PDB file of C-alpha atoms and ligand atoms in Angstrom:
ATOM      1  CA  MET O  21      -8.613  37.793   5.166  1.00 95.00           C
ATOM      2  CA  LYS O  22      -7.510  37.016   1.762  1.00 98.00           C
ATOM      3  CA  ARG O  23      -5.200  33.534   2.340  1.00 98.00           C
ATOM      4  CA  VAL O  24      -3.346  32.057   0.178  1.00 98.00           C
ATOM      5  CA  ILE O  25      -1.751  27.986   0.505  1.00 98.00           C
ATOM      6  CA  PHE O  26       1.497  27.986  -1.609  1.00 98.00           C
ATOM      7  CA  ASN O  27       4.317  25.507  -2.113  1.00 96.00           C
ATOM      8  CA  GLN O  28       5.818  24.766  -6.221  1.00 94.00           C
ATOM      9  CA  LYS O  29       6.092  21.269  -5.296  1.00 92.00           C
ATOM     10  CA  GLY O  30       3.188  18.351  -5.808  1.00 93.00           C
ATOM     11  CA  GLY O  31       1.691  16.439  -2.623  1.00 94.00           C
ATOM     12  CA  VAL O  32       3.003  18.684   0.212  1.00 94.00           C
ATOM     13  CA  GLY O  33      -0.798  19.126   1.372  1.00 97.00           C
ATOM     14  CA  LYS O  34      -1.952  22.167  -0.599  1.00 98.00           C
ATOM     15  CA  SER O  35      -5.061  20.734  -1.489  1.00 98.00           C
ATOM     16  CA  THR O  36      -6.056  19.203   1.354  1.00 98.00           C
ATOM     17  CA  ILE O  37      -5.307  21.714   4.370  1.00 98.00           C
ATOM     18  CA  ALA O  38      -6.914  24.767   2.060  1.00 98.00           C
ATOM     19  CA  VAL O  39      -9.898  22.549   2.146  1.00 98.00           C
ATOM     20  CA  ASN O  40      -9.476  21.481   5.828  1.00 98.00           C
ATOM     21  CA  LEU O  41      -8.709  24.891   6.846  1.00 98.00           C
ATOM     22  CA  ALA O  42     -11.516  26.794   4.472  1.00 98.00           C
ATOM     23  CA  SER O  43     -14.330  24.201   6.290  1.00 98.00           C
ATOM     24  CA  ILE O  44     -12.354  24.689  10.401  1.00 98.00           C
ATOM     25  CA  ALA O  45     -13.171  28.576   9.101  1.00 98.00           C
ATOM     26  CA  ALA O  46     -17.416  27.895   8.068  1.00 98.00           C
ATOM     27  CA  HIS O  47     -17.618  25.935  11.053  1.00 98.00           C
ATOM     28  CA  GLN O  48     -16.601  28.301  13.337  1.00 97.00           C
ATOM     29  CA  GLY O  49     -18.725  30.305  11.830  1.00 98.00           C
ATOM     30  CA  LYS O  50     -16.543  32.883   9.125  1.00 98.00           C
ATOM     31  CA  LYS O  51     -18.708  33.316   5.168  1.00 98.00           C
ATOM     32  CA  THR O  52     -15.468  31.825   4.051  1.00 98.00           C
ATOM     33  CA  LEU O  53     -14.499  30.911  -0.145  1.00 98.00           C
ATOM     34  CA  LEU O  54     -12.298  28.724  -1.104  1.00 98.00           C
ATOM     35  CA  ILE O  55     -10.842  29.157  -4.979  1.00 98.00           C
ATOM     36  CA  ASP O  56      -9.024  26.427  -6.863  1.00 98.00           C
ATOM     37  CA  MET O  57      -6.818  27.723  -8.843  1.00 98.00           C
ATOM     38  CA  ASP O  58      -5.044  23.854  -9.567  1.00 98.00           C
ATOM     39  CA  PRO O  59      -6.115  22.895 -12.915  1.00 98.00           C
ATOM     40  CA  GLN O  60      -5.748  19.766 -11.638  1.00 98.00           C
ATOM     41  CA  CYS O  61      -8.866  20.401  -9.378  1.00 98.00           C
ATOM     42  CA  ASN O  62      -8.440  18.503  -6.501  1.00 98.00           C
ATOM     43  CA  SER O  63     -10.018  21.238  -3.903  1.00 98.00           C
ATOM     44  CA  SER O  64     -12.783  21.485  -6.092  1.00 98.00           C
ATOM     45  CA  ARG O  65     -13.293  17.727  -6.077  1.00 98.00           C
ATOM     46  CA  TYR O  66     -12.700  17.477  -2.240  1.00 98.00           C
ATOM     47  CA  LEU O  67     -15.546  20.004  -2.060  1.00 98.00           C
ATOM     48  CA  LEU O  68     -18.536  19.148  -4.712  1.00 98.00           C
ATOM     49  CA  GLY O  69     -18.063  15.925  -4.855  1.00 97.00           C
ATOM     50  CA  GLU O  70     -18.383  14.308  -9.317  1.00 95.00           C
ATOM     51  CA  ALA O  71     -20.994  17.608  -9.584  1.00 96.00           C
ATOM     52  CA  ALA O  72     -17.220  19.389 -10.055  1.00 96.00           C
ATOM     53  CA  LYS O  73     -16.367  17.942 -13.158  1.00 95.00           C
ATOM     54  CA  GLN O  74     -19.435  19.770 -14.813  1.00 95.00           C
ATOM     55  CA  ILE O  75     -20.056  22.570 -12.951  1.00 97.00           C
ATOM     56  CA  ALA O  76     -20.075  26.350 -14.417  1.00 97.00           C
ATOM     57  CA  PRO O  77     -18.877  28.854 -14.900  1.00 98.00           C
ATOM     58  CA  THR O  78     -15.671  28.439 -13.443  1.00 98.00           C
ATOM     59  CA  LEU O  79     -12.008  29.888 -12.588  1.00 98.00           C
ATOM     60  CA  ALA O  80     -11.723  29.966 -16.047  1.00 98.00           C
ATOM     61  CA  ASN O  81     -14.631  31.460 -17.519  1.00 97.00           C
ATOM     62  CA  TYR O  82     -13.593  34.327 -15.124  1.00 97.00           C
ATOM     63  CA  PHE O  83     -10.399  34.775 -16.378  1.00 97.00           C
ATOM     64  CA  GLU O  84     -11.067  34.014 -20.267  1.00 96.00           C
ATOM     65  CA  GLN O  85     -13.762  36.975 -18.540  1.00 95.00           C
ATOM     66  CA  THR O  86     -10.837  39.097 -18.640  1.00 95.00           C
ATOM     67  CA  LEU O  87      -9.200  38.204 -22.217  1.00 95.00           C
ATOM     68  CA  ASN O  88     -12.482  39.225 -24.369  1.00 91.00           C
ATOM     69  CA  PHE O  89     -13.600  42.818 -23.642  1.00 83.00           C
ATOM     70  CA  VAL O  90     -16.865  43.460 -22.673  1.00 83.00           C
ATOM     71  CA  ILE O  91     -18.749  46.455 -22.270  1.00 86.00           C
ATOM     72  CA  TYR O  92     -20.612  44.928 -18.590  1.00 88.00           C
ATOM     73  CA  PRO O  93     -18.137  42.029 -17.139  1.00 89.00           C
ATOM     74  CA  LYS O  94     -20.116  39.881 -14.640  1.00 94.00           C
ATOM     75  CA  PRO O  95     -19.192  40.388 -10.770  1.00 96.00           C
ATOM     76  CA  ALA O  96     -16.346  38.253  -9.732  1.00 97.00           C
ATOM     77  CA  SER O  97     -19.385  36.660  -7.346  1.00 98.00           C
ATOM     78  CA  SER O  98     -21.256  34.935 -10.220  1.00 98.00           C
ATOM     79  CA  TYR O  99     -18.876  32.934 -10.725  1.00 98.00           C
ATOM     80  CA  VAL O 100     -19.176  31.748  -6.836  1.00 98.00           C
ATOM     81  CA  HIS O 101     -20.847  28.217  -5.936  1.00 98.00           C
ATOM     82  CA  ALA O 102     -22.347  26.993  -3.018  1.00 98.00           C
ATOM     83  CA  THR O 103     -21.587  24.061  -1.337  1.00 98.00           C
ATOM     84  CA  ARG O 104     -24.041  21.619   0.869  1.00 97.00           C
ATOM     85  CA  PHE O 105     -21.482  22.657   3.770  1.00 98.00           C
ATOM     86  CA  GLU O 106     -23.216  25.534   5.461  1.00 98.00           C
ATOM     87  CA  ASN O 107     -21.192  29.343   5.461  1.00 98.00           C
ATOM     88  CA  LEU O 108     -18.920  27.126   1.935  1.00 98.00           C
ATOM     89  CA  SER O 109     -18.462  28.529  -1.067  1.00 98.00           C
ATOM     90  CA  VAL O 110     -16.212  27.607  -3.709  1.00 98.00           C
ATOM     91  CA  ILE O 111     -14.804  29.315  -6.759  1.00 98.00           C
ATOM     92  CA  PRO O 112     -14.051  26.161  -8.965  1.00 98.00           C
ATOM     93  CA  SER O 113     -11.353  25.277 -11.210  1.00 98.00           C
ATOM     94  CA  HIS O 114     -12.051  23.658 -14.519  1.00 98.00           C
ATOM     95  CA  PRO O 115      -8.405  21.768 -16.509  1.00 97.00           C
ATOM     96  CA  GLU O 116      -8.690  24.302 -18.918  1.00 96.00           C
ATOM     97  CA  ILE O 117      -6.979  26.750 -16.428  1.00 96.00           C
ATOM     98  CA  GLY O 118      -4.187  26.188 -17.947  1.00 94.00           C
ATOM     99  CA  GLU O 119      -4.632  25.841 -22.028  1.00 95.00           C
ATOM    100  CA  LEU O 120      -5.352  29.957 -21.333  1.00 97.00           C
ATOM    101  CA  GLN O 121      -2.202  30.303 -19.281  1.00 97.00           C
ATOM    102  CA  SER O 122       0.472  32.052 -22.476  1.00 97.00           C
ATOM    103  CA  LYS O 123      -2.833  34.182 -23.486  1.00 97.00           C
ATOM    104  CA  LEU O 124      -3.250  35.624 -20.156  1.00 97.00           C
ATOM    105  CA  GLU O 125       0.368  36.219 -18.972  1.00 97.00           C
ATOM    106  CA  SER O 126       0.876  37.707 -22.569  1.00 97.00           C
ATOM    107  CA  ARG O 127      -1.539  40.164 -22.210  1.00 96.00           C
ATOM    108  CA  HIS O 128      -0.412  40.793 -19.089  1.00 96.00           C
ATOM    109  CA  LYS O 129      -3.375  39.848 -17.137  1.00 97.00           C
ATOM    110  CA  ILE O 130      -2.025  39.480 -13.570  1.00 98.00           C
ATOM    111  CA  TYR O 131      -3.536  41.970 -11.508  1.00 98.00           C
ATOM    112  CA  LYS O 132      -7.117  40.498 -13.067  1.00 97.00           C
ATOM    113  CA  LEU O 133      -7.850  38.423  -9.552  1.00 98.00           C
ATOM    114  CA  ARG O 134      -6.096  40.624  -6.999  1.00 98.00           C
ATOM    115  CA  ASP O 135      -9.293  42.819  -8.310  1.00 97.00           C
ATOM    116  CA  ALA O 136     -11.535  40.278  -8.422  1.00 98.00           C
ATOM    117  CA  LEU O 137     -10.528  39.169  -4.667  1.00 98.00           C
ATOM    118  CA  LYS O 138     -10.644  43.020  -3.728  1.00 97.00           C
ATOM    119  CA  GLU O 139     -14.550  42.806  -5.118  1.00 97.00           C
ATOM    120  CA  LEU O 140     -15.303  39.836  -3.166  1.00 98.00           C
ATOM    121  CA  ALA O 141     -13.588  40.490   0.639  1.00 98.00           C
ATOM    122  CA  LYS O 142     -16.486  42.185   1.131  1.00 97.00           C
ATOM    123  CA  ASP O 143     -18.675  39.284   1.099  1.00 98.00           C
ATOM    124  CA  TYR O 144     -15.897  36.894   2.668  1.00 98.00           C
ATOM    125  CA  ASP O 145     -14.095  36.908   6.250  1.00 98.00           C
ATOM    126  CA  GLU O 146     -12.511  34.622   4.890  1.00 98.00           C
ATOM    127  CA  ILE O 147     -11.306  33.820   1.241  1.00 98.00           C
ATOM    128  CA  ILE O 148      -8.677  30.941   0.713  1.00 98.00           C
ATOM    129  CA  LEU O 149      -6.808  29.681  -2.298  1.00 98.00           C
ATOM    130  CA  ASP O 150      -5.033  26.778  -3.422  1.00 98.00           C
ATOM    131  CA  THR O 151      -2.223  26.745  -5.903  1.00 98.00           C
ATOM    132  CA  PRO O 152      -0.972  24.741  -8.352  1.00 98.00           C
ATOM    133  CA  PRO O 153       2.191  22.753  -8.129  1.00 97.00           C
ATOM    134  CA  ALA O 154       4.390  25.540 -10.115  1.00 96.00           C
ATOM    135  CA  TYR O 155       5.734  28.904  -9.692  1.00 97.00           C
ATOM    136  CA  ASN O 156       3.411  30.139 -12.772  1.00 97.00           C
ATOM    137  CA  PHE O 157       1.231  32.907 -13.849  1.00 98.00           C
ATOM    138  CA  PHE O 158      -1.407  31.566 -11.131  1.00 98.00           C
ATOM    139  CA  THR O 159       0.553  31.063  -8.409  1.00 98.00           C
ATOM    140  CA  GLN O 160       1.694  34.737  -8.955  1.00 98.00           C
ATOM    141  CA  SER O 161      -1.286  36.248  -9.279  1.00 98.00           C
ATOM    142  CA  ALA O 162      -3.037  34.391  -6.088  1.00 98.00           C
ATOM    143  CA  LEU O 163       0.154  35.801  -4.523  1.00 98.00           C
ATOM    144  CA  ILE O 164      -0.273  39.361  -5.420  1.00 98.00           C
ATOM    145  CA  ALA O 165      -3.135  38.937  -4.432  1.00 98.00           C
ATOM    146  CA  ALA O 166      -3.685  37.817  -1.303  1.00 98.00           C
ATOM    147  CA  ASP O 167      -2.482  39.602   2.620  1.00 98.00           C
ATOM    148  CA  CYS O 168      -0.445  36.441   3.453  1.00 98.00           C
ATOM    149  CA  CYS O 169       1.153  32.907   2.298  1.00 98.00           C
ATOM    150  CA  LEU O 170       1.323  29.849   4.492  1.00 98.00           C
ATOM    151  CA  ILE O 171       3.591  27.399   3.463  1.00 97.00           C
ATOM    152  CA  PRO O 172       2.806  23.651   3.476  1.00 97.00           C
ATOM    153  CA  PHE O 173       6.849  21.219   3.819  1.00 95.00           C
ATOM    154  CA  ASP O 174       6.584  17.914   3.700  1.00 91.00           C
ATOM    155  CA  CYS O 175       9.906  17.240   5.628  1.00 85.00           C
ATOM    156  CA  ASP O 176      12.061  15.268   3.282  1.00 80.00           C
ATOM    157  CA  ASP O 177      15.196  17.119   1.295  1.00 76.00           C
ATOM    158  CA  PHE O 178      14.237  17.819  -1.956  1.00 77.00           C
ATOM    159  CA  SER O 179      11.291  19.927  -0.992  1.00 80.00           C
ATOM    160  CA  ARG O 180      13.923  21.756   1.867  1.00 82.00           C
ATOM    161  CA  GLN O 181      16.085  22.613  -1.283  1.00 82.00           C
ATOM    162  CA  ALA O 182      12.468  23.948  -3.118  1.00 84.00           C
ATOM    163  CA  LEU O 183      11.753  25.473   0.343  1.00 91.00           C
ATOM    164  CA  TYR O 184      14.515  28.168  -0.554  1.00 91.00           C
ATOM    165  CA  THR O 185      13.549  28.587  -3.836  1.00 92.00           C
ATOM    166  CA  LEU O 186       9.933  29.332  -2.823  1.00 94.00           C
ATOM    167  CA  MET O 187      11.314  31.204  -0.154  1.00 95.00           C
ATOM    168  CA  ASN O 188      13.058  33.836  -2.817  1.00 95.00           C
ATOM    169  CA  ASN O 189      10.223  34.136  -4.763  1.00 96.00           C
ATOM    170  CA  VAL O 190       7.325  34.708  -2.578  1.00 97.00           C
ATOM    171  CA  GLY O 191       9.724  37.893  -1.022  1.00 97.00           C
ATOM    172  CA  GLU O 192      10.469  39.115  -5.014  1.00 97.00           C
ATOM    173  CA  ILE O 193       6.753  38.876  -5.567  1.00 98.00           C
ATOM    174  CA  LYS O 194       6.571  41.282  -2.180  1.00 98.00           C
ATOM    175  CA  ALA O 195       8.767  43.745  -3.165  1.00 98.00           C
ATOM    176  CA  ASP O 196       7.331  44.108  -6.750  1.00 98.00           C
ATOM    177  CA  HIS O 197       3.862  44.169  -6.022  1.00 98.00           C
ATOM    178  CA  ASN O 198       2.388  43.228  -2.410  1.00 98.00           C
ATOM    179  CA  PRO O 199       4.549  45.147   0.625  1.00 98.00           C
ATOM    180  CA  ALA O 200       1.739  44.367   2.932  1.00 97.00           C
ATOM    181  CA  LEU O 201       2.461  40.382   2.025  1.00 98.00           C
ATOM    182  CA  THR O 202       2.736  38.603   4.550  1.00 97.00           C
ATOM    183  CA  ILE O 203       4.641  34.963   5.156  1.00 96.00           C
ATOM    184  CA  GLU O 204       2.476  33.261   8.075  1.00 97.00           C
ATOM    185  CA  GLY O 205       4.238  30.138   8.707  1.00 97.00           C
ATOM    186  CA  ILE O 206       5.831  27.032   7.176  1.00 97.00           C
ATOM    187  CA  VAL O 207       2.825  23.786   8.711  1.00 98.00           C
ATOM    188  CA  VAL O 208       5.142  20.599   8.121  1.00 97.00           C
ATOM    189  CA  ASN O 209       3.384  18.396   6.863  1.00 96.00           C
ATOM    190  CA  GLN O 210       2.425  14.510   7.592  1.00 95.00           C
ATOM    191  CA  PHE O 211       4.724  14.758  10.499  1.00 94.00           C
ATOM    192  CA  GLN O 212       6.653  11.561  12.487  1.00 90.00           C
ATOM    193  CA  PRO O 213       7.408  12.815  15.609  1.00 85.00           C
ATOM    194  CA  ARG O 214       8.971   9.670  16.529  1.00 87.00           C
ATOM    195  CA  ALA O 215      11.480   9.717  13.890  1.00 87.00           C
ATOM    196  CA  SER O 216      13.870  11.723  14.705  1.00 88.00           C
ATOM    197  CA  LEU O 217      15.149  12.534  10.810  1.00 87.00           C
ATOM    198  CA  PRO O 218      11.869  14.772  10.384  1.00 89.00           C
ATOM    199  CA  GLN O 219      12.351  16.433  13.949  1.00 91.00           C
ATOM    200  CA  ARG O 220      16.008  17.049  12.850  1.00 91.00           C
ATOM    201  CA  MET O 221      15.178  18.600  10.014  1.00 91.00           C
ATOM    202  CA  VAL O 222      12.353  20.719  11.660  1.00 93.00           C
ATOM    203  CA  ASN O 223      15.076  21.751  13.665  1.00 93.00           C
ATOM    204  CA  GLU O 224      17.915  22.647  11.778  1.00 92.00           C
ATOM    205  CA  LEU O 225      15.170  25.097   9.455  1.00 93.00           C
ATOM    206  CA  ILE O 226      14.194  26.871  12.859  1.00 95.00           C
ATOM    207  CA  ALA O 227      17.742  26.996  13.440  1.00 94.00           C
ATOM    208  CA  GLU O 228      18.182  29.029   9.509  1.00 91.00           C
ATOM    209  CA  GLY O 229      15.300  31.595  10.485  1.00 92.00           C
ATOM    210  CA  LEU O 230      12.470  30.024   8.777  1.00 94.00           C
ATOM    211  CA  PRO O 231       9.080  30.572  10.433  1.00 95.00           C
ATOM    212  CA  VAL O 232       7.634  26.824  11.227  1.00 96.00           C
ATOM    213  CA  LEU O 233       4.734  27.083  12.683  1.00 98.00           C
ATOM    214  CA  ASP O 234       4.304  24.646  15.969  1.00 97.00           C
ATOM    215  CA  SER O 235       0.927  23.649  14.183  1.00 97.00           C
ATOM    216  CA  LYS O 236       1.925  20.427  12.669  1.00 97.00           C
ATOM    217  CA  LEU O 237      -0.387  18.130  10.762  1.00 98.00           C
ATOM    218  CA  SER O 238       0.515  14.267  11.365  1.00 96.00           C
ATOM    219  CA  SER O 239       0.204  11.634   8.448  1.00 95.00           C
ATOM    220  CA  SER O 240      -3.714   9.107   8.661  1.00 97.00           C
ATOM    221  CA  ILE O 241      -4.764   6.849   6.035  1.00 96.00           C
ATOM    222  CA  ARG O 242      -8.609   9.105   7.480  1.00 97.00           C
ATOM    223  CA  ILE O 243      -7.532  11.511   4.673  1.00 98.00           C
ATOM    224  CA  ARG O 244      -7.778   9.344   2.236  1.00 97.00           C
ATOM    225  CA  GLU O 245     -11.517   8.473   2.862  1.00 98.00           C
ATOM    226  CA  SER O 246     -12.002  11.802   3.865  1.00 98.00           C
ATOM    227  CA  HIS O 247     -10.950  12.470   0.332  1.00 98.00           C
ATOM    228  CA  GLU O 248     -13.105   9.654  -1.048  1.00 98.00           C
ATOM    229  CA  GLN O 249     -16.553  10.837   0.560  1.00 98.00           C
ATOM    230  CA  CYS O 250     -15.526  14.382  -0.266  1.00 98.00           C
ATOM    231  CA  LEU O 251     -16.247  14.989   4.018  1.00 98.00           C
ATOM    232  CA  PRO O 252     -13.192  17.898   5.214  1.00 98.00           C
ATOM    233  CA  MET O 253     -11.856  16.173   8.366  1.00 98.00           C
ATOM    234  CA  ILE O 254     -14.322  18.546  10.803  1.00 98.00           C
ATOM    235  CA  HIS O 255     -17.216  16.475   9.105  1.00 98.00           C
ATOM    236  CA  LEU O 256     -15.781  12.765   8.948  1.00 98.00           C
ATOM    237  CA  ASP O 257     -14.732  12.407  11.976  1.00 98.00           C
ATOM    238  CA  ALA O 258     -14.393  16.090  14.113  1.00 98.00           C
ATOM    239  CA  ARG O 259     -12.233  14.816  16.978  1.00 98.00           C
ATOM    240  CA  HIS O 260      -9.597  12.815  15.121  1.00 98.00           C
ATOM    241  CA  LYS O 261      -6.461  13.402  15.962  1.00 98.00           C
ATOM    242  CA  LEU O 262      -6.028  15.698  12.384  1.00 98.00           C
ATOM    243  CA  SER O 263      -9.313  16.921  12.983  1.00 98.00           C
ATOM    244  CA  GLN O 264      -7.811  18.931  16.766  1.00 98.00           C
ATOM    245  CA  GLU O 265      -5.158  18.684  14.799  1.00 98.00           C
ATOM    246  CA  PHE O 266      -6.092  21.136  11.981  1.00 98.00           C
ATOM    247  CA  LEU O 267      -8.154  23.035  14.527  1.00 98.00           C
ATOM    248  CA  ALA O 268      -4.566  24.064  16.155  1.00 98.00           C
ATOM    249  CA  LEU O 269      -3.309  25.142  13.113  1.00 98.00           C
ATOM    250  CA  TYR O 270      -6.492  27.326  12.136  1.00 98.00           C
ATOM    251  CA  GLN O 271      -5.975  28.848  16.057  1.00 98.00           C
ATOM    252  CA  GLU O 272      -2.200  29.255  14.949  1.00 98.00           C
ATOM    253  CA  LEU O 273      -3.346  31.586  11.841  1.00 97.00           C
ATOM    254  CA  GLN O 274      -5.349  33.504  14.028  1.00 92.00           C
ATOM    255  CA  PRO O 275      -4.547  38.023  14.797  1.00 80.00           C
ATOM    256  CA  VAL O 276      -3.994  37.685  17.687  1.00 72.00           C
TER     257      VAL O 276
HETATM  258  N1  ADP D  16      -2.119  14.656   6.712  1.00 80.98           N
HETATM  259  C1  ADP D  16      -1.671  13.776   5.831  1.00 80.98           C
HETATM  260  N2  ADP D  16      -1.217  11.984   6.189  1.00 80.98           N
HETATM  261  C2  ADP D  16      -1.735  11.821   4.651  1.00 80.98           C
HETATM  262  N3  ADP D  16      -2.205  11.592   4.272  1.00 80.98           N
HETATM  263  C3  ADP D  16      -2.405  12.895   2.966  1.00 80.98           C
HETATM  264  C4  ADP D  16      -2.177  14.260   4.625  1.00 80.98           C
HETATM  265  N4  ADP D  16      -1.953  15.386   3.583  1.00 80.98           N
HETATM  266  C5  ADP D  16      -1.997  14.642   2.395  1.00 80.98           C
HETATM  267  N5  ADP D  16      -2.101  13.713   1.915  1.00 80.98           N
HETATM  268  C6  ADP D  16      -1.248  12.952   0.636  1.00 80.98           C
HETATM  269  O1  ADP D  16      -0.832  13.617   0.126  1.00 80.98           O
HETATM  270  C7  ADP D  16      -1.570  13.422  -1.077  1.00 80.98           C
HETATM  271  C8  ADP D  16      -0.991  15.029  -1.475  1.00 80.98           C
HETATM  272  O2  ADP D  16      -1.978  15.926  -0.956  1.00 80.98           O
HETATM  273  P1  ADP D  16      -3.206  17.103  -1.275  1.00 80.98           P
HETATM  274  O3  ADP D  16      -3.226  17.817  -0.222  1.00 80.98           O
HETATM  275  O4  ADP D  16      -3.009  16.652  -3.059  1.00 80.98           O
HETATM  276  O5  ADP D  16      -1.346  17.929  -1.702  1.00 80.98           O
HETATM  277  P2  ADP D  16      -0.917  19.154  -3.174  1.00 80.98           P
HETATM  278  O6  ADP D  16      -2.301  19.863  -2.913  1.00 80.98           O
HETATM  279  O7  ADP D  16      -0.062  19.822  -2.336  1.00 80.98           O
HETATM  280  O8  ADP D  16      -0.239  18.421  -4.535  1.00 80.98           O
HETATM  281  C9  ADP D  16      -2.610  13.459  -1.207  1.00 80.98           C
HETATM  282  O9  ADP D  16      -2.916  11.799  -1.700  1.00 80.98           O
HETATM  283  C10 ADP D  16      -2.605  13.328  -0.118  1.00 80.98           C
HETATM  284  O10 ADP D  16      -4.629  12.168   0.638  1.00 80.98           O
HETATM  285 MG1   MG D  17      -3.244  20.723  -4.464  1.00 80.98          MG
END
């Protein structure tokens, strides 16, 4: 299963959800790989701590290699690093990945990630792709390479505008490049069940036919601690409400 976490809006919880779902999968015994495609490297840091700054090779090196013809390219698995969590590995990002973008685009390397994932899928039960907050070469590559797409959403009105653009973008990738791509659903993050506006917005989205998932994620300051300590919620505090909500989300996403 190759899942991309995507929303072109920043700050909606992509990296938080990517790392926490990956951690739950690994904790449940699935061989799991997280691929960080964002030059901000947030999920690499969340999983690897300070070590993320110096680690090599990274996803940037993988893409670099595709620009230089080599007879025997290194396998995609050589960019994978173990984390301190059992069953959980990562291909970290690097700030330089952003600088490679225009070259990769002009040289039509949009299918290279799909090739890498095809190879890696033999070794992993679950691959989770964390994406940058943009609809660009990297997110398009990820949507082309993935089996399914999970969309984090926060209940503000700007984010709602972006949601329609996003659904169109994903639909276009599906139609043109990846007919098997499915949208798993929209997961509402930082949901406030007691406030009326978020609930109304969710009801409206559902009425419009958008695939809003039952699982919702609460807002909690424990997430900040989880980021600071580089400890996904399941390891920081498994009984916490938000940990249980991540678990419920993970279960809701399992094929029946
Ligand atoms: N459920 C949550 N409760 C509280 N804070 C959250 C929650 N989810 C995300 N955040 C905070 O929101 C910010 C953006 O989250 P992040 O996962 O980095 O979003 P993105 O990857 O979409 O930019 C981070 O500072 C994170 O700590
Ligand atoms: Mg992020």
